[in-house]
mmCIF file with all atom_site columns, C-alpha atoms in Angstrom:
data_model
loop_
_atom_site.group_PDB
_atom_site.id
_atom_site.type_symbol
_atom_site.label_atom_id
_atom_site.label_alt_id
_atom_site.label_comp_id
_atom_site.label_asym_id
_atom_site.label_entity_id
_atom_site.label_seq_id
_atom_site.pdbx_PDB_ins_code
_atom_site.Cartn_x
_atom_site.Cartn_y
_atom_site.Cartn_z
_atom_site.occupancy
_atom_site.B_iso_or_equiv
_atom_site.pdbx_formal_charge
_atom_site.auth_seq_id
_atom_site.auth_comp_id
_atom_site.auth_asym_id
_atom_site.auth_atom_id
_atom_site.pdbx_PDB_model_num
ATOM 1  C CA . MET A 1 1  ? 0.000   0.000  0.000   1.00 0.00 ? 1  MET A CA 1
ATOM 2  C CA . SER A 1 2  ? 1.548   3.272  -1.123  1.00 0.00 ? 2  SER A CA 1
ATOM 3  C CA . THR A 1 3  ? 1.120   6.480  0.861   1.00 0.00 ? 3  THR A CA 1
ATOM 4  C CA . GLU A 1 4  ? 2.199   8.598  -2.102  1.00 0.00 ? 4  GLU A CA 1
ATOM 5  C CA . ARG A 1 5  ? -0.345  11.265 -2.989  1.00 0.00 ? 5  ARG A CA 1
ATOM 6  C CA . LYS A 1 6  ? -0.688  13.121 -6.288  1.00 0.00 ? 6  LYS A CA 1
ATOM 7  C CA . ASN A 1 7  ? -1.280  16.870 -6.389  1.00 0.00 ? 7  ASN A CA 1
ATOM 8  C CA . LEU A 1 8  ? -4.044  18.251 -8.577  1.00 0.00 ? 8  LEU A CA 1
ATOM 9  C CA . LEU A 1 9  ? -5.009  21.809 -9.379  1.00 0.00 ? 9  LEU A CA 1
ATOM 10 C CA . LEU A 1 10 ? -8.802  21.954 -9.553  1.00 0.00 ? 10 LEU A CA 1
ATOM 11 C CA . ARG A 1 11 ? -10.763 25.020 -10.575 1.00 0.00 ? 11 ARG A CA 1
ATOM 12 C CA . LEU A 1 12 ? -14.319 25.092 -9.259  1.00 0.00 ? 12 LEU A CA 1
ATOM 13 C CA . ASP A 1 13 ? -17.233 27.458 -9.517  1.00 0.00 ? 13 ASP A CA 1
ATOM 14 C CA . PRO A 1 14 ? -17.290 29.361 -6.195  1.00 0.00 ? 14 PRO A CA 1
ATOM 15 C CA . ALA A 1 15 ? -20.830 28.152 -5.462  1.00 0.00 ? 15 ALA A CA 1
ATOM 16 C CA . VAL A 1 16 ? -19.765 24.523 -5.992  1.00 0.00 ? 16 VAL A CA 1
ATOM 17 C CA . HIS A 1 17 ? -16.749 25.018 -3.723  1.00 0.00 ? 17 HIS A CA 1
ATOM 18 C CA . ASP A 1 18 ? -18.962 26.610 -1.068  1.00 0.00 ? 18 ASP A CA 1
ATOM 19 C CA . ALA A 1 19 ? -21.432 23.705 -1.222  1.00 0.00 ? 19 ALA A CA 1
ATOM 20 C CA . ILE A 1 20 ? -18.627 21.131 -0.922  1.00 0.00 ? 20 ILE A CA 1
ATOM 21 C CA . SER A 1 21 ? -17.040 23.134 1.899   1.00 0.00 ? 21 SER A CA 1
ATOM 22 C CA . ARG A 1 22 ? -20.307 23.208 3.880   1.00 0.00 ? 22 ARG A CA 1
ATOM 23 C CA . TRP A 1 23 ? -20.854 19.493 3.241   1.00 0.00 ? 23 TRP A CA 1
ATOM 24 C CA . ALA A 1 24 ? -17.285 18.687 4.336   1.00 0.00 ? 24 ALA A CA 1
ATOM 25 C CA . SER A 1 25 ? -17.673 20.779 7.475   1.00 0.00 ? 25 SER A CA 1
ATOM 26 C CA . GLY A 1 26 ? -20.819 18.867 8.396   1.00 0.00 ? 26 GLY A CA 1
ATOM 27 C CA . GLU A 1 27 ? -18.893 15.598 7.963   1.00 0.00 ? 27 GLU A CA 1
ATOM 28 C CA . LEU A 1 28 ? -15.860 16.900 9.924   1.00 0.00 ? 28 LEU A CA 1
ATOM 29 C CA . ARG A 1 29 ? -13.657 16.603 6.837   1.00 0.00 ? 29 ARG A CA 1
ATOM 30 C CA . SER A 1 30 ? -11.464 18.897 4.795   1.00 0.00 ? 30 SER A CA 1
ATOM 31 C CA . VAL A 1 31 ? -12.646 19.994 1.362   1.00 0.00 ? 31 VAL A CA 1
ATOM 32 C CA . ASN A 1 32 ? -9.857  17.865 -0.129  1.00 0.00 ? 32 ASN A CA 1
ATOM 33 C CA . ALA A 1 33 ? -11.029 14.743 1.722   1.00 0.00 ? 33 ALA A CA 1
ATOM 34 C CA . GLN A 1 34 ? -14.649 15.399 0.732   1.00 0.00 ? 34 GLN A CA 1
ATOM 35 C CA . ILE A 1 35 ? -13.729 15.728 -2.950  1.00 0.00 ? 35 ILE A CA 1
ATOM 36 C CA . GLU A 1 36 ? -11.692 12.507 -2.795  1.00 0.00 ? 36 GLU A CA 1
ATOM 37 C CA . ILE A 1 37 ? -14.614 10.661 -1.199  1.00 0.00 ? 37 ILE A CA 1
ATOM 38 C CA . LEU A 1 38 ? -16.978 11.951 -3.890  1.00 0.00 ? 38 LEU A CA 1
ATOM 39 C CA . LEU A 1 39 ? -14.577 10.878 -6.647  1.00 0.00 ? 39 LEU A CA 1
ATOM 40 C CA . ARG A 1 40 ? -14.050 7.433  -5.102  1.00 0.00 ? 40 ARG A CA 1
ATOM 41 C CA . ASP A 1 41 ? -17.808 6.931  -4.734  1.00 0.00 ? 41 ASP A CA 1
ATOM 42 C CA . ALA A 1 42 ? -18.355 7.914  -8.380  1.00 0.00 ? 42 ALA A CA 1
ATOM 43 C CA . LEU A 1 43 ? -15.598 5.538  -9.540  1.00 0.00 ? 43 LEU A CA 1
ATOM 44 C CA . LYS A 1 44 ? -17.029 2.703  -7.445  1.00 0.00 ? 44 LYS A CA 1
ATOM 45 C CA . LYS A 1 45 ? -20.560 3.315  -8.753  1.00 0.00 ? 45 LYS A CA 1
ATOM 46 C CA . ALA A 1 46 ? -19.241 3.261  -12.338 1.00 0.00 ? 46 ALA A CA 1
ATOM 47 C CA . GLY A 1 47 ? -17.293 0.050  -11.676 1.00 0.00 ? 47 GLY A CA 1
ATOM 48 C CA . ARG A 1 48 ? -13.996 1.815  -12.348 1.00 0.00 ? 48 ARG A CA 1
ATOM 49 C CA . LEU A 1 49 ? -12.394 1.926  -8.903  1.00 0.00 ? 49 LEU A CA 1
ATOM 50 C CA . PRO A 1 50 ? -9.208  -0.190 -9.033  1.00 0.00 ? 50 PRO A CA 1
ATOM 51 C CA . LYS A 1 51 ? -9.121  -3.010 -6.473  1.00 0.00 ? 51 LYS A CA 1
ATOM 52 C CA . GLU A 1 52 ? -5.661  -1.967 -5.279  1.00 0.00 ? 52 GLU A CA 1
ATOM 53 C CA . VAL A 1 53 ? -6.919  1.431  -4.059  1.00 0.00 ? 53 VAL A CA 1
ATOM 54 C CA . ALA A 1 54 ? -6.541  1.509  -0.283  1.00 0.00 ? 54 ALA A CA 1
ATOM 55 C CA . PRO A 1 55 ? -9.461  2.808  1.766   1.00 0.00 ? 55 PRO A CA 1
ATOM 56 C CA . LEU A 1 56 ? -9.165  6.289  3.200   1.00 0.00 ? 56 LEU A CA 1
ATOM 57 C CA . PRO A 1 57 ? -8.380  6.457  6.907   1.00 0.00 ? 57 PRO A CA 1
ATOM 58 C CA . ARG A 1 58 ? -11.368 7.339  9.075   1.00 0.00 ? 58 ARG A CA 1
ATOM 59 C CA . ARG A 1 59 ? -11.116 10.926 10.215  1.00 0.00 ? 59 ARG A CA 1
ATOM 60 C CA . GLY A 1 60 ? -13.029 13.285 12.437  1.00 0.00 ? 60 GLY A CA 1
ATOM 61 C CA . ARG A 1 61 ? -13.578 13.524 16.117  1.00 0.00 ? 61 ARG A CA 1
ATOM 62 C CA . PRO A 1 62 ? -12.794 10.464 18.182  1.00 0.00 ? 62 PRO A CA 1
ATOM 63 C CA . PRO A 1 63 ? -15.810 8.727  19.739  1.00 0.00 ? 63 PRO A CA 1
ATOM 64 C CA . ARG A 1 64 ? -16.921 9.890  23.165  1.00 0.00 ? 64 ARG A CA 1
ATOM 65 C CA . THR A 1 65 ? -15.874 7.677  26.029  1.00 0.00 ? 65 THR A CA 1
#
């Protein structure tokens, strides 16, 4: 499993960025993580997600004890 990450410049409509930012905030994620989750879900739905892609680590607040 590789931890190497690729950089990508992505230009978004400000309203789209704002919507993703609000969604990410509600999920306790960064905008970057939210976009990656959306892309992975779309690839999986289309049957194009490679099997060797490692799952993303779970992020957010730790559970209450």
